[in-house]
mmCIF file of C-alpha atoms and ligand atoms in Angstrom:
data_model
loop_
_atom_site.group_PDB
_atom_site.id
_atom_site.type_symbol
_atom_site.label_atom_id
_atom_site.label_comp_id
_atom_site.label_asym_id
_atom_site.label_seq_id
_atom_site.Cartn_x
_atom_site.Cartn_y
_atom_site.Cartn_z
ATOM 1 C CA MET A 26 24.991 95.425 61.179
ATOM 2 C CA ARG A 27 23.837 92.012 62.324
ATOM 3 C CA ASP A 28 25.248 88.545 62.297
ATOM 4 C CA ASN A 29 22.913 86.274 60.366
ATOM 5 C CA GLY A 30 24.038 82.687 60.798
ATOM 6 C CA GLY A 31 27.704 83.458 60.245
ATOM 7 C CA VAL A 32 27.019 86.002 57.467
ATOM 8 C CA THR A 33 27.310 89.669 58.342
ATOM 9 C CA VAL A 34 24.437 91.617 56.795
ATOM 10 C CA TYR A 35 24.278 95.395 56.701
ATOM 11 C CA ARG A 36 22.108 98.151 55.240
ATOM 12 C CA ASP A 37 23.156 101.482 53.867
ATOM 13 C CA GLU A 38 21.853 104.058 51.431
ATOM 14 C CA GLY A 39 23.892 105.579 48.646
ATOM 15 C CA ILE A 40 24.165 107.047 45.178
ATOM 16 C CA VAL A 41 25.128 104.611 42.411
ATOM 17 C CA LEU A 42 28.257 106.041 40.764
ATOM 18 C CA ARG A 43 29.123 103.395 38.208
ATOM 19 C CA THR A 44 28.326 99.889 37.032
ATOM 20 C CA GLN A 45 30.574 97.340 35.338
ATOM 21 C CA LYS A 46 29.696 94.059 33.696
ATOM 22 C CA LEU A 47 30.690 90.915 35.538
ATOM 23 C CA GLY A 48 30.377 87.572 33.797
ATOM 24 C CA GLU A 49 27.182 86.818 31.844
ATOM 25 C CA ALA A 50 24.493 88.338 34.006
ATOM 26 C CA ASP A 51 26.032 90.184 36.929
ATOM 27 C CA ARG A 52 27.350 93.647 37.592
ATOM 28 C CA ILE A 53 29.790 95.291 39.953
ATOM 29 C CA ILE A 54 28.093 98.403 41.350
ATOM 30 C CA THR A 55 30.152 101.280 42.757
ATOM 31 C CA VAL A 56 28.134 103.220 45.337
ATOM 32 C CA LEU A 57 28.941 106.236 47.506
ATOM 33 C CA THR A 58 27.083 105.401 50.694
ATOM 34 C CA ARG A 59 26.070 107.527 53.629
ATOM 35 C CA ARG A 60 27.780 105.500 56.369
ATOM 36 C CA THR A 61 30.259 103.082 54.778
ATOM 37 C CA GLY A 62 31.830 105.419 52.241
ATOM 38 C CA LYS A 63 32.586 104.229 48.729
ATOM 39 C CA ILE A 64 31.894 100.540 48.163
ATOM 40 C CA ARG A 65 32.018 98.150 45.238
ATOM 41 C CA ALA A 66 29.547 95.298 45.471
ATOM 42 C CA VAL A 67 28.221 92.524 43.269
ATOM 43 C CA ALA A 68 24.608 92.503 42.063
ATOM 44 C CA LYS A 69 23.701 89.027 40.865
ATOM 45 C CA GLY A 70 21.588 88.528 37.757
ATOM 46 C CA VAL A 71 20.853 92.223 37.200
ATOM 47 C CA ARG A 72 21.499 92.028 33.465
ATOM 48 C CA LYS A 73 18.723 89.480 33.001
ATOM 49 C CA THR A 74 15.548 91.108 31.718
ATOM 50 C CA ARG A 75 13.461 89.758 34.580
ATOM 51 C CA SER A 76 15.840 91.005 37.278
ATOM 52 C CA LYS A 77 13.878 92.464 40.138
ATOM 53 C CA PHE A 78 16.342 95.195 41.001
ATOM 54 C CA GLY A 79 18.465 95.835 37.925
ATOM 55 C CA ALA A 80 16.856 99.198 37.115
ATOM 56 C CA ARG A 81 17.335 100.361 40.688
ATOM 57 C CA LEU A 82 21.084 99.943 40.407
ATOM 58 C CA GLU A 83 21.692 102.338 37.525
ATOM 59 C CA PRO A 84 24.003 105.386 37.924
ATOM 60 C CA PHE A 85 22.413 108.444 39.637
ATOM 61 C CA THR A 86 19.912 106.344 41.590
ATOM 62 C CA HIS A 87 19.680 107.010 45.318
ATOM 63 C CA VAL A 88 19.131 103.511 46.689
ATOM 64 C CA ASP A 89 18.630 101.806 50.002
ATOM 65 C CA LEU A 90 20.706 98.644 49.988
ATOM 66 C CA GLN A 91 21.009 95.460 51.968
ATOM 67 C CA LEU A 92 24.320 93.695 51.551
ATOM 68 C CA TYR A 93 26.227 90.864 53.050
ATOM 69 C CA GLU A 94 29.920 90.962 53.615
ATOM 70 C CA ARG A 95 32.205 88.620 51.760
ATOM 71 C CA ARG A 96 35.915 88.226 51.731
ATOM 72 C CA SER A 97 36.150 89.818 48.272
ATOM 73 C CA LEU A 98 33.318 92.086 47.044
ATOM 74 C CA ASP A 99 30.170 92.363 49.172
ATOM 75 C CA MET A 100 26.917 91.073 47.705
ATOM 76 C CA ILE A 101 23.798 93.217 47.223
ATOM 77 C CA THR A 102 20.728 91.239 48.315
ATOM 78 C CA GLN A 103 18.092 93.995 48.305
ATOM 79 C CA ALA A 104 17.780 97.387 46.621
ATOM 80 C CA GLU A 105 14.973 99.923 47.009
ATOM 81 C CA THR A 106 14.867 103.185 45.088
ATOM 82 C CA LEU A 107 14.775 106.243 47.328
ATOM 83 C CA ARG A 108 15.038 108.730 44.464
ATOM 84 C CA PRO A 109 15.794 108.072 40.778
ATOM 85 C CA TYR A 110 17.854 111.194 39.949
ATOM 86 C CA GLY A 111 18.754 109.725 36.569
ATOM 87 C CA GLU A 112 15.223 109.938 35.137
ATOM 88 C CA PRO A 113 14.898 113.754 35.049
ATOM 89 C CA LEU A 114 18.518 114.090 33.891
ATOM 90 C CA VAL A 115 18.580 111.863 30.805
ATOM 91 C CA ALA A 116 16.126 114.116 28.970
ATOM 92 C CA ASP A 117 18.275 117.219 29.496
ATOM 93 C CA TYR A 118 21.724 116.868 27.949
ATOM 94 C CA PRO A 119 23.563 119.768 29.700
ATOM 95 C CA ARG A 120 22.218 118.627 33.073
ATOM 96 C CA TYR A 121 22.999 115.002 32.303
ATOM 97 C CA THR A 122 26.643 115.730 31.395
ATOM 98 C CA ALA A 123 27.023 117.892 34.521
ATOM 99 C CA GLY A 124 25.653 114.965 36.546
ATOM 100 C CA VAL A 125 28.033 112.493 34.925
ATOM 101 C CA ALA A 126 30.953 114.778 35.834
ATOM 102 C CA MET A 127 29.693 114.930 39.431
ATOM 103 C CA LEU A 128 29.583 111.135 39.739
ATOM 104 C CA GLU A 129 33.063 110.796 38.268
ATOM 105 C CA ALA A 130 34.537 113.502 40.505
ATOM 106 C CA ALA A 131 32.911 111.998 43.593
ATOM 107 C CA GLU A 132 34.322 108.574 42.775
ATOM 108 C CA LYS A 133 37.828 109.942 42.276
ATOM 109 C CA LEU A 134 37.834 112.369 45.193
ATOM 110 C CA VAL A 135 36.839 109.593 47.606
ATOM 111 C CA GLY A 136 40.034 107.649 47.095
ATOM 112 C CA GLU A 137 39.806 104.780 49.535
ATOM 113 C CA GLU A 138 36.927 102.318 49.655
ATOM 114 C CA ARG A 139 35.045 101.824 52.933
ATOM 115 C CA GLU A 140 36.268 105.090 54.429
ATOM 116 C CA PRO A 141 33.192 106.981 55.694
ATOM 117 C CA SER A 142 32.755 110.121 53.567
ATOM 118 C CA LEU A 143 29.516 111.596 54.868
ATOM 119 C CA ARG A 144 30.217 115.173 53.747
ATOM 120 C CA GLN A 145 31.043 114.086 50.205
ATOM 121 C CA PHE A 146 27.901 111.926 50.146
ATOM 122 C CA LEU A 147 25.733 114.840 51.306
ATOM 123 C CA LEU A 148 27.334 117.143 48.713
ATOM 124 C CA LEU A 149 26.571 114.654 45.960
ATOM 125 C CA VAL A 150 22.930 114.201 47.014
ATOM 126 C CA GLY A 151 22.534 117.982 47.289
ATOM 127 C CA GLY A 152 24.220 118.566 43.934
ATOM 128 C CA LEU A 153 22.046 116.027 42.099
ATOM 129 C CA ARG A 154 18.897 117.384 43.746
ATOM 130 C CA THR A 155 19.781 120.965 42.744
ATOM 131 C CA LEU A 156 20.585 119.816 39.217
ATOM 132 C CA CYS A 157 17.159 118.171 38.909
ATOM 133 C CA GLU A 158 15.325 121.191 40.305
ATOM 134 C CA ARG A 159 16.406 123.290 37.305
ATOM 135 C CA THR A 160 16.627 126.476 39.359
ATOM 136 C CA HIS A 161 20.254 127.242 38.450
ATOM 137 C CA GLU A 162 22.367 126.833 35.329
ATOM 138 C CA PRO A 163 23.856 123.291 35.268
ATOM 139 C CA ARG A 164 27.414 124.598 34.816
ATOM 140 C CA LEU A 165 27.052 126.669 38.010
ATOM 141 C CA VAL A 166 25.656 123.691 39.929
ATOM 142 C CA LEU A 167 28.554 121.552 38.732
ATOM 143 C CA ASP A 168 31.214 124.139 39.603
ATOM 144 C CA ALA A 169 29.676 124.695 43.059
ATOM 145 C CA PHE A 170 29.786 120.932 43.611
ATOM 146 C CA MET A 171 33.409 120.692 42.428
ATOM 147 C CA LEU A 172 34.597 123.614 44.585
ATOM 148 C CA ARG A 173 32.871 122.280 47.701
ATOM 149 C CA SER A 174 34.080 118.728 47.023
ATOM 150 C CA LEU A 175 37.653 120.004 46.731
ATOM 151 C CA SER A 176 37.140 121.812 50.012
ATOM 152 C CA VAL A 177 35.874 118.620 51.704
ATOM 153 C CA ALA A 178 38.934 116.787 50.352
ATOM 154 C CA GLY A 179 41.139 119.422 52.005
ATOM 155 C CA TRP A 180 42.040 121.116 48.734
ATOM 156 C CA ALA A 181 39.956 124.288 48.818
ATOM 157 C CA PRO A 182 41.540 126.829 46.475
ATOM 158 C CA ALA A 183 42.530 130.217 47.879
ATOM 159 C CA LEU A 184 40.108 132.747 46.375
ATOM 160 C CA ASP A 185 40.150 135.943 48.437
ATOM 161 C CA GLU A 186 43.707 135.802 49.682
ATOM 162 C CA CYS A 187 47.060 134.938 48.149
ATOM 163 C CA ALA A 188 47.814 131.203 48.261
ATOM 164 C CA ARG A 189 51.498 131.978 48.765
ATOM 165 C CA CYS A 190 51.780 134.940 51.171
ATOM 166 C CA GLY A 191 48.243 135.092 52.578
ATOM 167 C CA GLY A 192 47.904 138.757 51.643
ATOM 168 C CA ARG A 193 44.491 140.086 50.630
ATOM 169 C CA ALA A 194 45.699 143.015 48.546
ATOM 170 C CA GLY A 195 46.577 142.958 44.870
ATOM 171 C CA ILE A 196 45.078 139.557 44.034
ATOM 172 C CA ARG A 197 45.619 139.260 40.275
ATOM 173 C CA GLY A 198 46.399 135.729 39.277
ATOM 174 C CA PHE A 199 45.317 132.138 39.715
ATOM 175 C CA ALA A 200 47.987 129.453 39.803
ATOM 176 C CA VAL A 201 46.747 125.885 40.085
ATOM 177 C CA ALA A 202 49.989 124.446 41.467
ATOM 178 C CA ALA A 203 50.346 127.263 44.026
ATOM 179 C CA GLY A 204 46.871 126.569 45.435
ATOM 180 C CA GLY A 205 44.638 129.194 43.836
ATOM 181 C CA ALA A 206 44.637 132.993 43.865
ATOM 182 C CA ILE A 207 47.967 134.778 44.040
ATOM 183 C CA CYS A 208 48.905 138.408 44.458
ATOM 184 C CA LEU A 209 50.884 140.606 42.105
ATOM 185 C CA ALA A 210 54.095 140.124 44.108
ATOM 186 C CA CYS A 211 53.798 136.320 44.139
ATOM 187 C CA ARG A 212 52.776 135.814 40.527
ATOM 188 C CA VAL A 213 54.460 132.900 38.805
ATOM 189 C CA PRO A 214 54.988 132.439 35.067
ATOM 190 C CA GLY A 215 52.080 130.731 33.399
ATOM 191 C CA SER A 216 49.467 131.719 35.950
ATOM 192 C CA ALA A 217 46.025 132.714 34.690
ATOM 193 C CA THR A 218 44.705 136.250 35.105
ATOM 194 C CA PRO A 219 40.975 135.941 35.763
ATOM 195 C CA ALA A 220 38.668 138.940 36.057
ATOM 196 C CA PRO A 221 37.898 140.059 39.639
ATOM 197 C CA GLU A 222 34.252 139.122 39.005
ATOM 198 C CA THR A 223 35.358 135.534 38.344
ATOM 199 C CA PHE A 224 36.886 135.342 41.830
ATOM 200 C CA THR A 225 33.614 136.748 43.206
ATOM 201 C CA LEU A 226 31.677 134.047 41.354
ATOM 202 C CA MET A 227 33.945 131.247 42.585
ATOM 203 C CA LEU A 228 33.633 132.439 46.190
ATOM 204 C CA ALA A 229 29.848 132.643 45.835
ATOM 205 C CA LEU A 230 29.693 129.076 44.501
ATOM 206 C CA LEU A 231 31.906 127.797 47.309
ATOM 207 C CA ARG A 232 29.710 129.529 49.905
ATOM 208 C CA GLY A 233 26.371 128.728 48.269
ATOM 209 C CA GLU A 234 25.472 132.370 47.612
ATOM 210 C CA TRP A 235 23.158 131.608 44.705
ATOM 211 C CA ASP A 236 21.820 135.150 44.274
ATOM 212 C CA VAL A 237 25.368 136.304 43.474
ATOM 213 C CA ALA A 238 26.134 133.271 41.271
ATOM 214 C CA ASP A 239 22.884 133.506 39.278
ATOM 215 C CA ALA A 240 23.552 137.191 38.545
ATOM 216 C CA SER A 241 27.035 136.498 37.114
ATOM 217 C CA GLN A 242 28.010 137.186 33.518
ATOM 218 C CA ASP A 243 28.540 134.390 31.030
ATOM 219 C CA ARG A 244 32.223 135.272 30.413
ATOM 220 C CA ASN A 245 32.912 134.905 34.147
ATOM 221 C CA ARG A 246 31.097 131.557 34.215
ATOM 222 C CA VAL A 247 33.241 130.325 31.319
ATOM 223 C CA GLU A 248 36.412 131.506 33.073
ATOM 224 C CA CYS A 249 35.290 129.969 36.377
ATOM 225 C CA SER A 250 34.567 126.578 34.765
ATOM 226 C CA GLY A 251 37.996 126.530 33.134
ATOM 227 C CA LEU A 252 39.788 127.296 36.396
ATOM 228 C CA VAL A 253 37.747 124.790 38.410
ATOM 229 C CA ALA A 254 38.368 122.050 35.830
ATOM 230 C CA ALA A 255 42.115 122.746 35.729
ATOM 231 C CA TYR A 256 42.335 122.877 39.515
ATOM 232 C CA LEU A 257 40.388 119.630 39.980
ATOM 233 C CA GLN A 258 42.417 117.844 37.319
ATOM 234 C CA TRP A 259 45.701 118.906 38.860
ATOM 235 C CA HIS A 260 44.689 117.754 42.330
ATOM 236 C CA LEU A 261 43.277 114.443 41.156
ATOM 237 C CA GLU A 262 46.414 113.595 39.221
ATOM 238 C CA HIS A 263 48.654 114.572 42.089
ATOM 239 C CA GLY A 264 46.471 113.241 44.860
ATOM 240 C CA ILE A 265 45.647 109.717 43.773
ATOM 241 C CA ARG A 266 48.252 107.336 45.058
ATOM 242 C CA SER A 267 48.001 104.833 42.225
ATOM 243 C CA LEU A 268 48.544 107.528 39.587
ATOM 244 C CA ARG A 269 51.534 108.885 41.447
ATOM 245 C CA HIS A 270 52.942 105.394 41.506
ATOM 246 C CA VAL A 271 52.524 105.179 37.732
ATOM 247 C CA GLU A 272 54.317 108.506 37.319
ATOM 248 C CA ARG A 273 57.141 107.353 39.539
ATOM 249 C CA SER A 274 57.649 104.066 37.743
ATOM 250 C CA LYS A 275 57.640 105.859 34.392
ATOM 251 C CA SER A 276 60.453 108.185 35.404
ATOM 252 C CA GLU A 277 62.272 105.291 37.103
ATOM 253 C CA VAL A 278 62.885 107.160 40.329
ATOM 254 C CA PRO A 279 63.545 104.528 43.011
ATOM 255 C CA PRO A 280 60.910 104.392 45.755
ATOM 256 C CA THR A 281 62.850 105.869 48.640
ATOM 257 C CA GLY A 282 59.925 105.818 51.046
ATOM 258 C CA ALA A 283 59.848 109.598 50.976
ATOM 259 C CA ALA A 284 56.646 109.780 48.965
ATOM 260 C CA PRO A 285 54.720 112.950 49.797
ATOM 261 C CA GLN A 286 51.371 112.773 51.589
ATOM 262 C CA ARG A 287 48.198 113.804 49.794
ATOM 263 C CA GLY A 288 48.233 117.364 51.135
ATOM 264 C CA GLN A 289 51.895 117.892 50.350
ATOM 265 C CA ALA A 290 51.550 116.590 46.842
ATOM 266 C CA ALA A 291 48.775 119.114 46.359
ATOM 267 C CA GLY A 292 51.162 121.904 47.260
ATOM 268 C CA THR A 293 49.067 123.040 50.224
ATOM 269 C CA ALA A 294 51.378 122.018 53.033
ATOM 270 C CA PRO A 295 53.934 124.519 54.322
HETATM 271 ZN ZN1 LIG B 318 51.242 136.861 47.625
#
């Protein structure tokens, strides 16, 4: 960061998550950066056809940015493409949709702006790179990204021990609200009953054991994707403060100041 005649200028690199129109010619760009965390910044004139950096600020692009700080949204003054992950993805629909889900999950899992989220940034870069390499099925790449992102957010599901009693014997069910795998004794109504091979697949994806994941059966991949999606959805809805506020105001429960913390809302705290 440097002070440039009263204006603070800084550089950072990041993955463009989302763009929104602003006025006639501008956009608000949401970027997950390496050092600053998630930021929203204004790019002036990028919707004009002769814009010098409009194409560099499209979703999926890994960009090097120069910005200056403002009281409201920071302003992007320079953008250089480091790697255009979007280009190889748009031609391959399953990979493209997996990538879109990654960007959306990353944006939601990093709740606060300007909170450094280096591990989530590195996971996103790694996930997009793996997706573009075409070495693994896109659904597996996506589920590996989701499981590791949940882990980084402090919400790793229990997979080889019971989320309730910690026991490693008799794991039979998966209960989203309980925190993942549960044993026969702890089973709750409505919990799923995945195949043992599905637990093996989920553990392999979390640990990056691609030889195990690539050898998995399709039915276990389908089951894994369903559980990961349900688990992510549950934690996002219960972990994002603004959504919880909406829920509270809907049910007209007075704000007593006893709102649970993120981890408690997720059901992972003792
Ligand atoms: Zn148990």
